[in-house]
mmCIF file of C-alpha atoms in Angstrom:
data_model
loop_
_atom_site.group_PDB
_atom_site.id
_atom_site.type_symbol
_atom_site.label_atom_id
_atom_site.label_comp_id
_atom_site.label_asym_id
_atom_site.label_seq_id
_atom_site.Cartn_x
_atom_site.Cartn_y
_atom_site.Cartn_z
ATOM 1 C CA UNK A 1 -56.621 -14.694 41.706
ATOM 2 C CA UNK A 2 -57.019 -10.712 41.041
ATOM 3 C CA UNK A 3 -54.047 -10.015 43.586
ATOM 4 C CA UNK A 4 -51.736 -12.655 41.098
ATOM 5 C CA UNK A 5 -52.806 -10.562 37.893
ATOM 6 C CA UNK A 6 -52.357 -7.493 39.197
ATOM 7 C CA UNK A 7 -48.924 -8.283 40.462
ATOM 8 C CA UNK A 8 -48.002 -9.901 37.228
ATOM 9 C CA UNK A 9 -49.402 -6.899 35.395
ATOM 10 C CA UNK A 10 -47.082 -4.486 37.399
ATOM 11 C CA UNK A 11 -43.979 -6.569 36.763
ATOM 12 C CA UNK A 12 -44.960 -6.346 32.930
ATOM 13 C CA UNK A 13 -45.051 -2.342 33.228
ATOM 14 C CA UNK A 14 -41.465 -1.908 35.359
ATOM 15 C CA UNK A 15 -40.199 -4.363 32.730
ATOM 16 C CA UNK A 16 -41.231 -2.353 29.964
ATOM 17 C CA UNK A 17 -40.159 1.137 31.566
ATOM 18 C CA UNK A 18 -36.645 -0.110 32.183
ATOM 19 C CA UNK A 19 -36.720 -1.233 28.632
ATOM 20 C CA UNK A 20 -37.629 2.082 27.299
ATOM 21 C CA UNK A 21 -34.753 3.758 30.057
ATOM 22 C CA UNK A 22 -32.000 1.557 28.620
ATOM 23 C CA UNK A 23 -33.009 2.194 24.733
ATOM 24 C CA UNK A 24 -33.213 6.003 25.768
ATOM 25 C CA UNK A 25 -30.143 6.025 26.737
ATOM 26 C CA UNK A 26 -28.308 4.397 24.414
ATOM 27 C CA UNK A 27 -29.351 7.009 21.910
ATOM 28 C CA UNK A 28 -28.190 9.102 24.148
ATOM 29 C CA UNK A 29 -24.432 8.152 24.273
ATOM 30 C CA UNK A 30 -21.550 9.908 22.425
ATOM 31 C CA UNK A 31 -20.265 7.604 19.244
ATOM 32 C CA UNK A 32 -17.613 5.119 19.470
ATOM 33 C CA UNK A 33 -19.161 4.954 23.692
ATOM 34 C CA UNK A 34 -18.917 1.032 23.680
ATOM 35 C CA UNK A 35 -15.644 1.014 21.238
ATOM 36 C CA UNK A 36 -13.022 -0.849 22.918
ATOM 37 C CA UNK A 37 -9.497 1.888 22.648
ATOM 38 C CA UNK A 38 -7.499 -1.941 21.328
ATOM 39 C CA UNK A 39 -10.392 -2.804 18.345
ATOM 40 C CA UNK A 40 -8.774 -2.863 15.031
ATOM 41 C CA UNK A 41 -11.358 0.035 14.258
ATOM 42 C CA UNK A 42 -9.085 1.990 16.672
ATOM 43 C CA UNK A 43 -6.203 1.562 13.932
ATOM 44 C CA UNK A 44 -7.843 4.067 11.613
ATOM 45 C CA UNK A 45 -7.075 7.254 12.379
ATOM 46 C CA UNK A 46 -3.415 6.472 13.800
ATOM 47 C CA UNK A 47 -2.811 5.017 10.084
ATOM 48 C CA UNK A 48 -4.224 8.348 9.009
ATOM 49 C CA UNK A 49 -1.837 10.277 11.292
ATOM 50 C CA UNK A 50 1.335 7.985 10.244
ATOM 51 C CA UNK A 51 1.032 8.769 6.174
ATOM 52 C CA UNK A 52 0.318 12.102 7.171
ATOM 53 C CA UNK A 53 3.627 12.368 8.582
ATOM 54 C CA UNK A 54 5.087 10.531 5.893
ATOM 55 C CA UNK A 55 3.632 13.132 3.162
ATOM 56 C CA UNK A 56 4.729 15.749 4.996
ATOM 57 C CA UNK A 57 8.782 14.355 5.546
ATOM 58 C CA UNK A 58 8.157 14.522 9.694
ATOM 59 C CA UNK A 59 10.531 11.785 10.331
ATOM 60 C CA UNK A 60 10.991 11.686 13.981
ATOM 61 C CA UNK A 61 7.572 11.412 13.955
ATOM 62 C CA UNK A 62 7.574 8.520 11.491
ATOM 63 C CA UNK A 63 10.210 6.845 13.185
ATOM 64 C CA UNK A 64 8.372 7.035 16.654
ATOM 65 C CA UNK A 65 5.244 5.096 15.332
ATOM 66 C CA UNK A 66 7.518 2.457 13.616
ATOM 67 C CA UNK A 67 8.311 -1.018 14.997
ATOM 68 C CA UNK A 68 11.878 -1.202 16.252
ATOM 69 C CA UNK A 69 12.020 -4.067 13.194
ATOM 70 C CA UNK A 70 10.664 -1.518 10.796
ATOM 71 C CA UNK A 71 12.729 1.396 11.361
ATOM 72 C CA UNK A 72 15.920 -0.785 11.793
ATOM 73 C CA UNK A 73 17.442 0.108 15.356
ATOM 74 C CA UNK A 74 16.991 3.548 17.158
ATOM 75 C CA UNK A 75 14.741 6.619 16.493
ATOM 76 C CA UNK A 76 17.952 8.635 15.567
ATOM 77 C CA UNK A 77 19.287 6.661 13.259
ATOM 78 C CA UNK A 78 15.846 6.122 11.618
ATOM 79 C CA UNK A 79 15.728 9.767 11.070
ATOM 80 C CA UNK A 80 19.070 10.258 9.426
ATOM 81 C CA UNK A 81 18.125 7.688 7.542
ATOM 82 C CA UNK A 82 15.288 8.787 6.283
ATOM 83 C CA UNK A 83 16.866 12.421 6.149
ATOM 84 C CA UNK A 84 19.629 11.157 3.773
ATOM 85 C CA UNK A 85 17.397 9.214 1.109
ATOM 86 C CA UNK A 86 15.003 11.248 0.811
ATOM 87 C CA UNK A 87 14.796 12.853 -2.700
ATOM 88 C CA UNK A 88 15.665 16.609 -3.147
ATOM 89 C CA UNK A 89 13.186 16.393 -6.357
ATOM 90 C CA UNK A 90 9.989 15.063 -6.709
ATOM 91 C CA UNK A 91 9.569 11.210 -8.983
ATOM 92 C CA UNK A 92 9.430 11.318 -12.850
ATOM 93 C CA UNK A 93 7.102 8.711 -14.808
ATOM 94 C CA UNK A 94 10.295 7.508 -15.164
ATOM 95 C CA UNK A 95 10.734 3.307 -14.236
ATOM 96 C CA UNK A 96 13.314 2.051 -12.733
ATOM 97 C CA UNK A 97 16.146 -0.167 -14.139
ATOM 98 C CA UNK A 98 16.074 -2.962 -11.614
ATOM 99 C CA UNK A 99 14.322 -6.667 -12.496
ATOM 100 C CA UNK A 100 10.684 -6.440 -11.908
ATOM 101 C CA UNK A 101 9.251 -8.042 -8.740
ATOM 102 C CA UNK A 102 6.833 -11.146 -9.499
ATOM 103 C CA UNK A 103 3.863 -12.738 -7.814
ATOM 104 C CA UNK A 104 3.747 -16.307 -6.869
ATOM 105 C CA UNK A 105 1.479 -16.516 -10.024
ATOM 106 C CA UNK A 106 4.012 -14.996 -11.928
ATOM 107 C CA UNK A 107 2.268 -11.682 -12.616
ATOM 108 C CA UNK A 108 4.802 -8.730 -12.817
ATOM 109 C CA UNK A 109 4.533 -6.468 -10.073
ATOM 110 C CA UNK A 110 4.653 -2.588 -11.585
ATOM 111 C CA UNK A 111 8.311 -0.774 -10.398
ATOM 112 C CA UNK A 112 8.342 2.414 -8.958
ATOM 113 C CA UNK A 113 9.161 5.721 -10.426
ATOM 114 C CA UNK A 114 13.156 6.936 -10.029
ATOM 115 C CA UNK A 115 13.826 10.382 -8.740
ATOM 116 C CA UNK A 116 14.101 12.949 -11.296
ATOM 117 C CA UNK A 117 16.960 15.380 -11.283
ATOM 118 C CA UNK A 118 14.792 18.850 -12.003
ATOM 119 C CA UNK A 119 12.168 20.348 -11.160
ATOM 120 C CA UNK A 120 10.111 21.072 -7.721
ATOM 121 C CA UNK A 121 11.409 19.697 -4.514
ATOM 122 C CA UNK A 122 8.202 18.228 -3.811
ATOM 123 C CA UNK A 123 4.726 17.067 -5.336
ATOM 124 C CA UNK A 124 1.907 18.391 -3.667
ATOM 125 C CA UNK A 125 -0.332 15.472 -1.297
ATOM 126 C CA UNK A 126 -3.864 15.748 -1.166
ATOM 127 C CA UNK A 127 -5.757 14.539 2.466
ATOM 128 C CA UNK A 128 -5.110 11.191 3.633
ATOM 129 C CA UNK A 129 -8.671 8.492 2.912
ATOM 130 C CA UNK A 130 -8.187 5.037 5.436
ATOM 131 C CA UNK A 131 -10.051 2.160 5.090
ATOM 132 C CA UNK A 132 -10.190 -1.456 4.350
ATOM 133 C CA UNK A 133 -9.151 -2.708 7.876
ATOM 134 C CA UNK A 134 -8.428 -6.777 7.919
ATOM 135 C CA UNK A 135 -6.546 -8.916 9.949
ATOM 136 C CA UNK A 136 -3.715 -9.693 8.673
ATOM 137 C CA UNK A 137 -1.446 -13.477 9.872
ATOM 138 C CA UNK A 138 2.268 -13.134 10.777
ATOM 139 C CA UNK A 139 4.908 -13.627 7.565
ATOM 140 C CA UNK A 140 8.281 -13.810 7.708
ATOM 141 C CA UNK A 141 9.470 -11.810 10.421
ATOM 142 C CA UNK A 142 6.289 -9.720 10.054
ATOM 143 C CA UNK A 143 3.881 -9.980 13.386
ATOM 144 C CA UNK A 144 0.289 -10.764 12.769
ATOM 145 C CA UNK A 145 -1.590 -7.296 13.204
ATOM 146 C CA UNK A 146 -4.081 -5.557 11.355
ATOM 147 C CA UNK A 147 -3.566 -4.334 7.699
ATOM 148 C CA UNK A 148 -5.093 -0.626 6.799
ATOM 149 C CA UNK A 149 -5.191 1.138 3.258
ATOM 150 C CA UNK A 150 -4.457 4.604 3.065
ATOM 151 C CA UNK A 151 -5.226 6.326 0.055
ATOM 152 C CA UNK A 152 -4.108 9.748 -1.411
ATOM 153 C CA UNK A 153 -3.604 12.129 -4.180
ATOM 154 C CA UNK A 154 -0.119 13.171 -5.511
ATOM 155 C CA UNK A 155 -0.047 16.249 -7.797
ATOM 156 C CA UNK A 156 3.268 16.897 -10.404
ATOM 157 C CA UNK A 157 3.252 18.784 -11.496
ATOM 158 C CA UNK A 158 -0.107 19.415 -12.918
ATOM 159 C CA UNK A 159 -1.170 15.929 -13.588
ATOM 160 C CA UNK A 160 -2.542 13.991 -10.328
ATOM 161 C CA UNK A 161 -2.728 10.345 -9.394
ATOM 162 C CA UNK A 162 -3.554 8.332 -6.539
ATOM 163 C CA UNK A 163 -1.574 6.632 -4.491
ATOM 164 C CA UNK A 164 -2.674 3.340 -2.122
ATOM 165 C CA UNK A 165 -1.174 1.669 0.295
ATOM 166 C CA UNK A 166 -1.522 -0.983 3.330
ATOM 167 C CA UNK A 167 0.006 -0.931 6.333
ATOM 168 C CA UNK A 168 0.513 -3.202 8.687
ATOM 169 C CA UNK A 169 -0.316 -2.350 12.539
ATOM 170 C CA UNK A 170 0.893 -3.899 16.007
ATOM 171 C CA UNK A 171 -0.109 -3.423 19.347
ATOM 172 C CA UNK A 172 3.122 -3.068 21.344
ATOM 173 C CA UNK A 173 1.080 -2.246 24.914
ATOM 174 C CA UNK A 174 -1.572 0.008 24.888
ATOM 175 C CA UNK A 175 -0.451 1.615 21.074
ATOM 176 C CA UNK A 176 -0.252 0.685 17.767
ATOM 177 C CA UNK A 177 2.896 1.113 15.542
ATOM 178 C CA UNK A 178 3.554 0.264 11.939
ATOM 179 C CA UNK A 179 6.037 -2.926 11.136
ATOM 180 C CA UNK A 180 5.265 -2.648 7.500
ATOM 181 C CA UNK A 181 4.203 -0.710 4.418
ATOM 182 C CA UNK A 182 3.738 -2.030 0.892
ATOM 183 C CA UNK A 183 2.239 0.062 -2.581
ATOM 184 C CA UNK A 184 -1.279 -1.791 -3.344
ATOM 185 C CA UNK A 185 -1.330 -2.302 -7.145
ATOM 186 C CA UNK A 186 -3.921 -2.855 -9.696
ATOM 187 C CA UNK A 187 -3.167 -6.578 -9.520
ATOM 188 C CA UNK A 188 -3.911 -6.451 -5.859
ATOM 189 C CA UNK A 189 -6.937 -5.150 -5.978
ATOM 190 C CA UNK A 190 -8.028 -7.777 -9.239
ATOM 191 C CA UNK A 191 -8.156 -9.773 -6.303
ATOM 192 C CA UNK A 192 -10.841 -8.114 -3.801
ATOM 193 C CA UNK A 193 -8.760 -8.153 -1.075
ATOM 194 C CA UNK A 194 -5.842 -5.747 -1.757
ATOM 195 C CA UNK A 195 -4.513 -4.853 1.583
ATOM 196 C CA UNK A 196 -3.505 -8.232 2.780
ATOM 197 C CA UNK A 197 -2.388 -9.658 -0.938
ATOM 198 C CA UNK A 198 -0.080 -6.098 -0.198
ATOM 199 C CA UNK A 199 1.098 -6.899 3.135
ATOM 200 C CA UNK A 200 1.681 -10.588 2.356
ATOM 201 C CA UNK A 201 4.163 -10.264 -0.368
ATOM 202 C CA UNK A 202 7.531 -12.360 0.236
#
């Protein structure tokens, strides 16, 4: 009867010591160790480094992380696009002309500012905030992917707001890109859950 005890007593103490190994070392290991590289978490800073590139008018680099869809046919084109409509001035409060866009609930969606005609070339962006990472279903010719906000501040030319948006992320292979990219308004986020009421607008 002693030789059972002690033998179950000395399973009891390895069992214990490899407990206290494994905890050890999981203190131990670097951040983001048991982070799978395709988790939507993994989304974050590659939205970050997309409206950086945005911000700062780097279209080739813009045009590389888009969808094919998104950026309408080749990298090239993309960038003369981009090149051609982009504004030599930065926005006035200005709104624009055209009919307002409205919600299924009829709420008016806000327009954007025009171009102004004088003044600096550009406004002045402040750093690049992500967050709010939800899955987001397929819509019209919009995959299913994972929706991101990225927030930042636009100075003009003393005054400064922030901007928000949500994009909306693929995995094409072992990468993400962007297919889409929508403003997140004040109605949006009325309703908790602004980046996929953005990003599932018709």
């Amino acid at each position: 009867m002693r030789r059972a005890v002690t033998a179950t007593a000395a399973a009891a103490a390895a069992f214990v010591i490899a407990g206290c190994s494994s905890s050890a070392a999981g203190k131990n290991a670097p951040d983001g160790a048991g982070q799978q590289p395709n988790t939507p978490a993994s989304a974050a800073p590659f939205a970050r480094t997309y409206q950086e590139a945005v911000n700062d008018q780097k279209w080739r680099r813009v045009c590389q992380m888009r969808t094919e869809r998104y950026r309408h046919g080749t990298v090239k084109a993309c960038v003369d696009d981009s090149t051609e409509t982009t504004p030599s001035a930065a926005p006035s409060p200005s709104e624009s002309t055209d009919p307002p866009l409205r919600r299924a609930d009829g709420s008016i969606i806000p327009p954007r500012p025009t171009p102004s005609a004088s003044g600096l070339d550009r406004a002045k962006t402040g750093s690049v905030k992500v967050g709010g990472l939800v899955s987001v279903p397929a819509i019209g010719e919009h995959p299913a992917g994972t929706g991101v906000q990225v927030e930042y501040t636009v100075t003009w030319p003393k005054s400064t707001t922030t901007t928000k948006k949500a994009l909306r992320l693929v995995k094409r292979g072992s990468e993400w890109l962007v297919d889409q990219s929508e403003d997140i308004y004040a109605s949006d986020e009325a309703h908790n859950n602004p980046v996929h009421d953005a990003l599932m607008r018709e």
